[in-house]
Short mmCIF file of C-alpha atoms in Angstrom, two decimals:
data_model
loop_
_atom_site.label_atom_id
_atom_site.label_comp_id
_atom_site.label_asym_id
_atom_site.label_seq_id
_atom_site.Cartn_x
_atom_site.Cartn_y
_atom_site.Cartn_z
CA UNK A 210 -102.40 -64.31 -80.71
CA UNK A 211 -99.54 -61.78 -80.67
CA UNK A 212 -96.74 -62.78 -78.59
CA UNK A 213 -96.11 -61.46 -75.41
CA UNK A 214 -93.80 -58.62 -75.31
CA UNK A 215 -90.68 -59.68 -73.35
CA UNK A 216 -90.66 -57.67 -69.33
CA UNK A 217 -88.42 -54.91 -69.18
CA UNK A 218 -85.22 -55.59 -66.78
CA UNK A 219 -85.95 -53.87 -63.88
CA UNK A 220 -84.04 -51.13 -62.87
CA UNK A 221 -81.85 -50.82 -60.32
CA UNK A 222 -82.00 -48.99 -57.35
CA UNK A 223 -79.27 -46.88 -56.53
CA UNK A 224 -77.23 -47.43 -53.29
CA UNK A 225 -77.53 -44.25 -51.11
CA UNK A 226 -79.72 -41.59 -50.16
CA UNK A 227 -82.15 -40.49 -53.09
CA UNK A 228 -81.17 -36.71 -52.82
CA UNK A 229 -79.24 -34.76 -55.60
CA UNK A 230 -78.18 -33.02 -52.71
CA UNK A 231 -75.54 -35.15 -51.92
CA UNK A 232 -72.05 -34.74 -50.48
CA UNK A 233 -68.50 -36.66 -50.29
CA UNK A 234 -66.21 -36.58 -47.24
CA UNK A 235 -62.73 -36.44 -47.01
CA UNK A 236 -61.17 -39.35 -44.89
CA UNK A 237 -57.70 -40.77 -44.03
CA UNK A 238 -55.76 -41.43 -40.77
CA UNK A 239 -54.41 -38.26 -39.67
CA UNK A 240 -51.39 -36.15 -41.31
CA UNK A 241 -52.00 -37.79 -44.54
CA UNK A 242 -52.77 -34.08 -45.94
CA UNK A 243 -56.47 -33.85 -45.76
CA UNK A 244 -56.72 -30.77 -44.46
CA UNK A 245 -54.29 -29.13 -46.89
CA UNK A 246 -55.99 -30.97 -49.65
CA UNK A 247 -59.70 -29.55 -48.75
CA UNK A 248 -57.80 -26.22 -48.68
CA UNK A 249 -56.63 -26.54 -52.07
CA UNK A 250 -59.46 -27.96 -53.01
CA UNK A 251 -61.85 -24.99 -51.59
CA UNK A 252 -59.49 -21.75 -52.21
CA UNK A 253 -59.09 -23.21 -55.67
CA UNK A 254 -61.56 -21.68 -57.98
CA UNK A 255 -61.80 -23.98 -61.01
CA UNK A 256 -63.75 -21.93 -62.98
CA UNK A 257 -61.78 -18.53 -62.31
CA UNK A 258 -62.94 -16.50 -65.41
CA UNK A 259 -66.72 -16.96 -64.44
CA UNK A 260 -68.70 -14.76 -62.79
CA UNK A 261 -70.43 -16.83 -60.25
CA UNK A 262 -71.35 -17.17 -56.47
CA UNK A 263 -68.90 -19.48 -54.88
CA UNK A 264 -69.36 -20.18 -51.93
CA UNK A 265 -67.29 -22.02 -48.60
CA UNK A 266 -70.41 -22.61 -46.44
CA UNK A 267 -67.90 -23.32 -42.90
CA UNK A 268 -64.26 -23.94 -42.66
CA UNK A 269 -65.05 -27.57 -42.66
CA UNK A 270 -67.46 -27.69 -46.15
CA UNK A 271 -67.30 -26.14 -49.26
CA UNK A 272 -68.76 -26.32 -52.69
CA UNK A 273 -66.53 -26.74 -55.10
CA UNK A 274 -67.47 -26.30 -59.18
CA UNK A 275 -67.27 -29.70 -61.42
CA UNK A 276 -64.96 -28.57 -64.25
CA UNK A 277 -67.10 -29.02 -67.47
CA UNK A 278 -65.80 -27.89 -70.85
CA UNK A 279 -69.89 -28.35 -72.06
CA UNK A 280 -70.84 -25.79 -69.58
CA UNK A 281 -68.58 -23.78 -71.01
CA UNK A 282 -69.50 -24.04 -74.53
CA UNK A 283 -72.62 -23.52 -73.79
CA UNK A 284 -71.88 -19.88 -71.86
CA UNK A 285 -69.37 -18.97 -74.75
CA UNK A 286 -72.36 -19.46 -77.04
CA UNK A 287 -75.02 -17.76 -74.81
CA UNK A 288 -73.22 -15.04 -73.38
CA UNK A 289 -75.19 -15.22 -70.32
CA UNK A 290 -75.07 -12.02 -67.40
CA UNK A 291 -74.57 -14.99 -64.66
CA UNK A 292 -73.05 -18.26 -65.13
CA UNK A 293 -73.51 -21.51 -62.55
CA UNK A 294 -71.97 -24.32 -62.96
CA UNK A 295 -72.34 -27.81 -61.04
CA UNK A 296 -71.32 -28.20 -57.46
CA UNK A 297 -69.57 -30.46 -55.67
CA UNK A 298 -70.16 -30.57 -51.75
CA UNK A 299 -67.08 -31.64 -50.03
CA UNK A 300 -66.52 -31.97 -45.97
CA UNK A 301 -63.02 -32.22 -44.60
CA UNK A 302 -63.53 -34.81 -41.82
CA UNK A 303 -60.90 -35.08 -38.53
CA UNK A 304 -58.45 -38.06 -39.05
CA UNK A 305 -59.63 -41.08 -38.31
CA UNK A 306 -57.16 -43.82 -36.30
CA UNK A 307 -57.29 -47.65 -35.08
CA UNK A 308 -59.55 -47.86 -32.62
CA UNK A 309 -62.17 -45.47 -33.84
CA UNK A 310 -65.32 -48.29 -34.20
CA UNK A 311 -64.44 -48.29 -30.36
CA UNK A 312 -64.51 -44.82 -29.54
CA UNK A 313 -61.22 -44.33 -28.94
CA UNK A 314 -59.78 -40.88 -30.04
CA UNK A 315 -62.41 -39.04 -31.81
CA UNK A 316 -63.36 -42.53 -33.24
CA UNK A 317 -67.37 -41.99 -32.45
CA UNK A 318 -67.64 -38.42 -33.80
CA UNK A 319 -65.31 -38.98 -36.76
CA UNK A 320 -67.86 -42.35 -37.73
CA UNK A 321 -71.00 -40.34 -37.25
CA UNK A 322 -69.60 -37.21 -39.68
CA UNK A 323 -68.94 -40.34 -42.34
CA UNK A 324 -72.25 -41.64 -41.70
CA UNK A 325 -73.52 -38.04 -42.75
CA UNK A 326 -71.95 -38.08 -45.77
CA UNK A 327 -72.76 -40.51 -49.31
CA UNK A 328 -69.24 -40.82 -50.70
CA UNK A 329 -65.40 -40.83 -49.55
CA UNK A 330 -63.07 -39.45 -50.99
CA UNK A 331 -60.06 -41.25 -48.90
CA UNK A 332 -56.41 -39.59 -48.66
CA UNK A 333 -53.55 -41.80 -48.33
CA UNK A 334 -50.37 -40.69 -47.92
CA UNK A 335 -47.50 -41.61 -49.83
CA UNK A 336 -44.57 -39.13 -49.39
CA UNK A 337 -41.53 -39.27 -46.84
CA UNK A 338 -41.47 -36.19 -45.28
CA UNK A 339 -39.35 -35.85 -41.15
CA UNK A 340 -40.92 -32.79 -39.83
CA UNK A 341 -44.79 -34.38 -40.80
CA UNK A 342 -45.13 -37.47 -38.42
CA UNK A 343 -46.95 -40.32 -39.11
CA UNK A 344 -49.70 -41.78 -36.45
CA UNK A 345 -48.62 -44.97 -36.72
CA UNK A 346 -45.07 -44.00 -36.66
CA UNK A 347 -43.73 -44.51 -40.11
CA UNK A 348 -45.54 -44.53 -43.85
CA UNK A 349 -47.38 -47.09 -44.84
CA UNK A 350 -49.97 -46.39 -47.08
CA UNK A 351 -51.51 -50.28 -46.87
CA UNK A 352 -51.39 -50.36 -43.59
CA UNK A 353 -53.20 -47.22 -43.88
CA UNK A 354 -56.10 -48.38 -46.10
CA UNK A 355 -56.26 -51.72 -44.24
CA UNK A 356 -56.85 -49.13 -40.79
CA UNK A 357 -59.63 -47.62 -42.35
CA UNK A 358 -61.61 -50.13 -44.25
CA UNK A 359 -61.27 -51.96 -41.18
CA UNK A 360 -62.67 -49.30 -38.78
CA UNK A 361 -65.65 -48.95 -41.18
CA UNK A 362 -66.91 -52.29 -41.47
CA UNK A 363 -66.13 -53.00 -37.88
CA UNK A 364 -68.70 -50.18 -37.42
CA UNK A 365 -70.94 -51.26 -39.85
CA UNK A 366 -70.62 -54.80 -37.91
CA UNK A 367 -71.86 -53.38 -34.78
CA UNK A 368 -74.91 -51.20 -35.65
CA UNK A 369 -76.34 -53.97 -38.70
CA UNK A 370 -75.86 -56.62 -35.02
CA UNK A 371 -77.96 -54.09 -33.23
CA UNK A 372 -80.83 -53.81 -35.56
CA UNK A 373 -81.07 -57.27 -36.36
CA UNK A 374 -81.43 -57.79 -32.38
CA UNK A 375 -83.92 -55.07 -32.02
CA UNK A 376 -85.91 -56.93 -35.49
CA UNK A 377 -85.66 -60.13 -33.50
CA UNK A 378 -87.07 -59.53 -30.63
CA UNK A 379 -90.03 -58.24 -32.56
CA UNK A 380 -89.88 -60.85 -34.40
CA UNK A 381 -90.78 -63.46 -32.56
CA UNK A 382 -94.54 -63.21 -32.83
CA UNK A 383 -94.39 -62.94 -36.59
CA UNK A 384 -96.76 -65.26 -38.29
CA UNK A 385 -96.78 -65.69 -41.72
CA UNK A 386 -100.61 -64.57 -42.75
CA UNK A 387 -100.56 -60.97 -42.99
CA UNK A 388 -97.94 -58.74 -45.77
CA UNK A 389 -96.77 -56.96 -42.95
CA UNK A 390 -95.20 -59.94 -41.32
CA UNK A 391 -94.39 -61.26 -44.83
CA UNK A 392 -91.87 -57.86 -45.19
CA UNK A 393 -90.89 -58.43 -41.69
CA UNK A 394 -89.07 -61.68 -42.20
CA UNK A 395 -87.77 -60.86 -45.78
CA UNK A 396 -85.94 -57.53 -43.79
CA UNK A 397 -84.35 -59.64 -40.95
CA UNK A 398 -83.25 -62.27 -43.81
CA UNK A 399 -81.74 -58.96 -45.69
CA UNK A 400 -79.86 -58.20 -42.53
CA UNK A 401 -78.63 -61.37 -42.04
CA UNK A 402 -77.58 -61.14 -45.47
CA UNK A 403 -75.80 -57.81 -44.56
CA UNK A 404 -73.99 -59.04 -41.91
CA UNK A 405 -72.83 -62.42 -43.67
CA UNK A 406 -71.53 -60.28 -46.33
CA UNK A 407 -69.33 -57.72 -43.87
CA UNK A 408 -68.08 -60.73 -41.45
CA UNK A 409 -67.75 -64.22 -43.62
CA UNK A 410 -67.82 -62.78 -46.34
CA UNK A 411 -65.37 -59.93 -45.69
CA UNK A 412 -66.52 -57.30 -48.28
CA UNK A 413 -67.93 -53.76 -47.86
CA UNK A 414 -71.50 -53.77 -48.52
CA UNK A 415 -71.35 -51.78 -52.12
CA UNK A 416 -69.31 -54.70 -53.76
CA UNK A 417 -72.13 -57.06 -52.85
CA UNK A 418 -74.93 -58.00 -55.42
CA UNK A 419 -78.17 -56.85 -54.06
CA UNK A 420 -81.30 -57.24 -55.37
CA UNK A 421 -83.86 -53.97 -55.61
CA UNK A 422 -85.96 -54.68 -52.44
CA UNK A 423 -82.63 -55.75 -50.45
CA UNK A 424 -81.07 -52.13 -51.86
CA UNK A 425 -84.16 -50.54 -49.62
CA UNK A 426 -83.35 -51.82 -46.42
CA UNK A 427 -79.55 -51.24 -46.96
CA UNK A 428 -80.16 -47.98 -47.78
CA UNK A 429 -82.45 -47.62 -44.92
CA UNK A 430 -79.51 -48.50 -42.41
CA UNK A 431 -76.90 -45.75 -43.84
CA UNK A 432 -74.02 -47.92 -43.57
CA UNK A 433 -70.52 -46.57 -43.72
CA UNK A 434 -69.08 -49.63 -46.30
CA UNK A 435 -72.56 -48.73 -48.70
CA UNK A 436 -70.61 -45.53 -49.19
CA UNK A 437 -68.28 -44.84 -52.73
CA UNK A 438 -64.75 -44.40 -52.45
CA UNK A 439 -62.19 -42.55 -54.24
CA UNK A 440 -58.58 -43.29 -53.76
CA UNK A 441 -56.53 -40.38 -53.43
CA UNK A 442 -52.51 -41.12 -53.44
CA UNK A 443 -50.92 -37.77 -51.89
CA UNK A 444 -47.56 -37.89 -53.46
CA UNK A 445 -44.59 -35.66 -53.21
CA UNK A 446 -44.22 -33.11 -56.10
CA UNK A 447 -41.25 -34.59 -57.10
CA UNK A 448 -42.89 -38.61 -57.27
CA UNK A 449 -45.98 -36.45 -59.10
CA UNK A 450 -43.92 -35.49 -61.30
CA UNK A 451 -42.32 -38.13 -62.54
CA UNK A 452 -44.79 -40.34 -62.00
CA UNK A 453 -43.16 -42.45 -60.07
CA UNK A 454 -43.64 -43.68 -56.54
CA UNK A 455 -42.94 -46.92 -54.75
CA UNK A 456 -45.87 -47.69 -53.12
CA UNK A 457 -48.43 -47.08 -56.27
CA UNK A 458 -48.40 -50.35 -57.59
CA UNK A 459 -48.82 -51.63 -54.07
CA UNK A 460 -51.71 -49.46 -53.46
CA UNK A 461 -53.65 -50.87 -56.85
CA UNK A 462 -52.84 -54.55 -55.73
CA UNK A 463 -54.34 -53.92 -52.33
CA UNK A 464 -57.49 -51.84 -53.93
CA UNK A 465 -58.09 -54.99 -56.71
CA UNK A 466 -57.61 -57.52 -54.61
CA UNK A 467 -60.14 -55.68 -51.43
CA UNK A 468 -62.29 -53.21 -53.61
CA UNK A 469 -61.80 -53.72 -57.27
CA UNK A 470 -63.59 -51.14 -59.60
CA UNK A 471 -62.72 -48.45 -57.01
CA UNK A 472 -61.19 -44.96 -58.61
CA UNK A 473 -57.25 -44.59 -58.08
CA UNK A 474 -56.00 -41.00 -58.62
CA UNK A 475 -52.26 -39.82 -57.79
CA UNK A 476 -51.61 -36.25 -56.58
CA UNK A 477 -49.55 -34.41 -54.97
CA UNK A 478 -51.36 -31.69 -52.16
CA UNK A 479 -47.71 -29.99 -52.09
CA UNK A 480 -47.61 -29.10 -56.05
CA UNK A 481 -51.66 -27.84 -55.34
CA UNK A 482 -50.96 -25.95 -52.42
CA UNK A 483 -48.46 -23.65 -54.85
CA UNK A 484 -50.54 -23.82 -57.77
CA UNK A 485 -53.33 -22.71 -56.00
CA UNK A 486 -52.06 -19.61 -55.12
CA UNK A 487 -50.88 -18.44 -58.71
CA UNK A 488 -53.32 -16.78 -61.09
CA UNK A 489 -54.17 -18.63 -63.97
CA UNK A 490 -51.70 -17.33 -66.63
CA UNK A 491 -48.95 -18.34 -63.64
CA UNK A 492 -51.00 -21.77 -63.18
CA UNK A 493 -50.33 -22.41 -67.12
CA UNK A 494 -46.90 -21.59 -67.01
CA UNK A 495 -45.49 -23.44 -64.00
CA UNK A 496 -47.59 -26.24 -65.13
CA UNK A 497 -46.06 -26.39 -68.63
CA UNK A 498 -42.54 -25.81 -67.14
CA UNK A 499 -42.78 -28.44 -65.01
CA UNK A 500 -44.61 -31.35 -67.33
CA UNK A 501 -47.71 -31.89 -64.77
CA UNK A 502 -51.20 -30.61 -63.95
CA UNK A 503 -53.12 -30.09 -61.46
CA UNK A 504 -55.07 -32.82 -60.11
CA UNK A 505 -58.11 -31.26 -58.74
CA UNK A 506 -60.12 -30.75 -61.68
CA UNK A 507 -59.95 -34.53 -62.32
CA UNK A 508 -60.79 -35.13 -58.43
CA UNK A 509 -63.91 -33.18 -58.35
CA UNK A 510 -65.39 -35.14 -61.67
CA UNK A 511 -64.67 -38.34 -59.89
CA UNK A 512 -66.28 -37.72 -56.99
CA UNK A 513 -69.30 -36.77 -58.74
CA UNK A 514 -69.39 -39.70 -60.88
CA UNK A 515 -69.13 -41.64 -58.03
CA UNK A 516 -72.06 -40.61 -56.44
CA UNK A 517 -74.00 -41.13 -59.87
CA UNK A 518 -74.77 -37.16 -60.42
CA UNK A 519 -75.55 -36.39 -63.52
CA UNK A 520 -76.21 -32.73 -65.05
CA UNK A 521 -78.46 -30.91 -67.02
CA UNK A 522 -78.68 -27.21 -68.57
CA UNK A 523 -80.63 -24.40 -68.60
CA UNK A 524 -79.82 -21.56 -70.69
CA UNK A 525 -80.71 -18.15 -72.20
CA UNK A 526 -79.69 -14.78 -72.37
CA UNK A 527 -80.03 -14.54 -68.70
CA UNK A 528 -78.38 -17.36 -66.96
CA UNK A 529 -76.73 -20.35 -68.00
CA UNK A 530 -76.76 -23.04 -65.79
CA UNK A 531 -75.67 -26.33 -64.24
CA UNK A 532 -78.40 -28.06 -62.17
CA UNK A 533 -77.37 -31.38 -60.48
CA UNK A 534 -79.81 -34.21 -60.24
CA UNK A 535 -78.80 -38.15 -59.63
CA UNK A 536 -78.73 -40.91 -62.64
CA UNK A 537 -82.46 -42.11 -63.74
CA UNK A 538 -84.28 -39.01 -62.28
CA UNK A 539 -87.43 -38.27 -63.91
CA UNK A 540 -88.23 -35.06 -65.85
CA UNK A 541 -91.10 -33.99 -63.07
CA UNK A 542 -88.40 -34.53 -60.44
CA UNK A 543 -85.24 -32.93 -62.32
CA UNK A 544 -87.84 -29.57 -62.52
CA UNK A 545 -88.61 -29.67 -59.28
CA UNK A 546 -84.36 -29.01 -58.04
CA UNK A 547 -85.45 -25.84 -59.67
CA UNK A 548 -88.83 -25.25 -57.94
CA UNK A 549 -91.07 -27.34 -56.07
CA UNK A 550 -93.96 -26.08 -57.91
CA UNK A 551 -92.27 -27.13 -61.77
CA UNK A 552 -92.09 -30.76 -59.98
CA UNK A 553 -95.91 -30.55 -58.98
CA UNK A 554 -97.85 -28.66 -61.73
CA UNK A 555 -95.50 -30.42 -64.40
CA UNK A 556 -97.19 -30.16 -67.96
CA UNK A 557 -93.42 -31.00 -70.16
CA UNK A 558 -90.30 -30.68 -71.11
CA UNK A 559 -88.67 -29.33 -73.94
CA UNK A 560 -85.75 -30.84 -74.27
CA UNK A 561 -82.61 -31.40 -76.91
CA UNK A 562 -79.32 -33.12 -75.92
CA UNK A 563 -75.75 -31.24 -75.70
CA UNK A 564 -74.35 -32.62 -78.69
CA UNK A 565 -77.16 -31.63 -81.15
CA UNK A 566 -76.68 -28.25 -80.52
CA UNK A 567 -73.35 -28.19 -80.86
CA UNK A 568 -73.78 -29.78 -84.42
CA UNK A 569 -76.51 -28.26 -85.58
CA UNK A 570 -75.19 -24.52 -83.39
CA UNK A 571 -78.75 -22.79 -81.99
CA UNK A 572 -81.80 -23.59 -80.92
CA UNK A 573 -83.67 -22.15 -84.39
CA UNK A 574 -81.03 -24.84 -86.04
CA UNK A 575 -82.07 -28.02 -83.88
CA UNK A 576 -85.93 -27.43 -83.92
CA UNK A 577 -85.60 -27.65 -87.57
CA UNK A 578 -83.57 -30.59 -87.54
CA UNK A 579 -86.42 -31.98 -85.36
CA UNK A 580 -84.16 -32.71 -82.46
CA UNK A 581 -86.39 -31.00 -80.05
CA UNK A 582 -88.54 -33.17 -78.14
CA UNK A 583 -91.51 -32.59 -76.13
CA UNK A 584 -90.70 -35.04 -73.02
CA UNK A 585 -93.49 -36.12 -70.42
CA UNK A 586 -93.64 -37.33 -67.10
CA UNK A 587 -92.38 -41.04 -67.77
CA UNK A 588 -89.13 -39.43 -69.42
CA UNK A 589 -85.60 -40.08 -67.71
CA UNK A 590 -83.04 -37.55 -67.85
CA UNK A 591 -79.81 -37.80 -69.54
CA UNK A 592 -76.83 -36.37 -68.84
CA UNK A 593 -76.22 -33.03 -71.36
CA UNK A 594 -79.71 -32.47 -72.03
CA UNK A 595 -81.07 -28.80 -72.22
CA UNK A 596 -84.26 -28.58 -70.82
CA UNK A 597 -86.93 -25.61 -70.72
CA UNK A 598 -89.40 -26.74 -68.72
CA UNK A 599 -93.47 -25.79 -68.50
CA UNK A 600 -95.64 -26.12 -65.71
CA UNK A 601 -99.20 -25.09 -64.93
CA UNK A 602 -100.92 -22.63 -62.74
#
């Protein structure tokens, strides 16, 4: 008898919504620089030479392009009439102070914009500066962080205590025959598990191990500490610079000893602010005269890869472009962000990665090579590829 083949690991589920329509929120207590920041951020138009529709959807969200120097290969190569490249929605979210979980200031509006969200990017100030005053009255960027991670989980706290009462009391006349009261218990023991993990435990709810079923109900209760984060240092230009700044080192302590694995990226809003409004022969002059680049570029990337986007291509003559789908989507799926109908009358995918058409330099070139693939229904997407997809009637 032939030996049994060995299971597959399972995959894992991803934490947060299954969209790849997702967005990231900036947060920080207030006068950190947010605002200025998702001004920069917005106004600045990272891919200035292309001819594409950008777009700031309200003062208070924008989508901002992902720098990508494949995209731009690939629209070099094609010389496509219109060129779109991958988004980034971001949503500049009112400051957030102790107290919030509470309601005090703007605490309950400020948690439900978070909640609406799937990543942070979180703005901490580091810079000395009289005529911008601090909340709390002086800067303290720990403090700072400690404010915020607290108000989340405290947050968290009280809405996981809430639906574990409400599964409780209907609860009680759970037997233990039926699968429905089978998943019944094993959700209230996953929201025990929640809450042990946000009040003994004292960790945000992404740095927990959870298994795929437990990911379900998690993600099913939208919690603010499920939620990504980015650290972003706001430095003075001068400390950004130099790259220099005393409160940097304390920063990554508090961040590996609370959040380990968690992005850190210095910048300085003041430096973007003037960069921003130079045109980009200016931009790459100031920027070489001063020994520092902008920051943004490197921003937006992280906060995609942070919500576990990944990209894929379509090109031609016509249009060459960026279309944004999440890690381990399928190929019926990753058509359908097109069009709803390539998702249901899906036949296949032609598909060839990035880097094989760079090597082998056209399409002609990599079918002979054999590099193009017909891909089905089981296939999952990979970051790069080039698809041309076929569906029925």
């Amino acid at each position: 008898m032939p030996p049994k083949k060995a299971a597959a690991p399972e995959k894992k589920v991803l934490l947060g919504r299954p969209s790849n329509n997702l967005k990231i929120g900036i947060v920080g207590v207030p006068n950190v620089g947010k605002s200025s920041f998702f001004n920069a951020l917005s106004e600045t138009d990272l891919g200035k030479a292309a001819n594409f529709p950008y777009a700031t959807i309200n003062p208070e969200e924008a989508r901002i392009p992902v720098p990508d120097a494949r995209f731009e290969w690939l629209c070099e190569t094609y010389k496509p009439v219109s060129r779109v490249p991958a988004f980034l929605t971001c949503i500049d979210i009112a400051g957030l102070t102790a107290g919030a979980s509470t309601g005090a200031g703007l605490g309950n509006a400020f948690l439900s914009h978070v909640r609406a969200v799937d990543g942070i990017f979180q703005v901490i100030r580091a810079f000395d500066d009289a005529e911008v005053i601090h909340v709390e009255g002086d800067v303290d960027p720990v403090r700072d962080m400690e404010i915020i991670q607290t108000e989340l989980r405290l947050k968290d706290i009280e809405w996981v205590e809430k639906h574990l009462d409400g599964l409780k009391r209907g609860g009680r006349a759970l037997g233990n025959s039926s699968l429905a009261d089978k998943a019944k218990k094993e959700e209230i023991a996953t929201v025990e598990k929640i809450q042990k993990v946000l009040t003994v435990d004292n960790k945000d709810v992404r740095k927990a191990e959870w298994t795929n079923k437990e990911i379900e109900v998690v993600n099913g209760l939208t919690l603010l500490t499920a939620k990504p984060i980015t650290y972003l240092v706001n430095l003075s230009e001068r400390d950004y610079i130099r790259k220099k700044n005393k409160w940097l080192p304390k920063i990554k302590a508090w961040i590996d000893a609370n959040n380990p694995g968690d992005p850190l990226i210095p910048f300085s809003v003041a430096l973007e602010e003037r960069l921003v409004t130079m045109s980009p022969e200016e931009k790459k002059e100031e920027e070489t005269k001063i020994g520092a680049t902008s920051a943004l570029g490197k921003i937006t990337q992280a906060g995609y890869s942070s919500l576990d986007l990944i990209r894929y291509f379509t090109c031609g003559p016509d249009e060459v472009r960026a279309w944004t789908i999440r890690r381990g989507t399928k190929a019926p799926q990753a058509a359908g962000v097109i069009h709803s109908d390539f998702e249901n009358k899906f036949v296949c995918g032609e598909i060839m990665s990035y880097d094989d058409l760079k090597e082998h330099g056209s399409e002609a070139a990599v079918k002979a090579a054999g590099k193009l693939r017909q891909q089905g229904k089981p296939y999952e997407m990979i970051d790069g590829d080039i698809a041309y997809w076929k569906a029925g009637n």
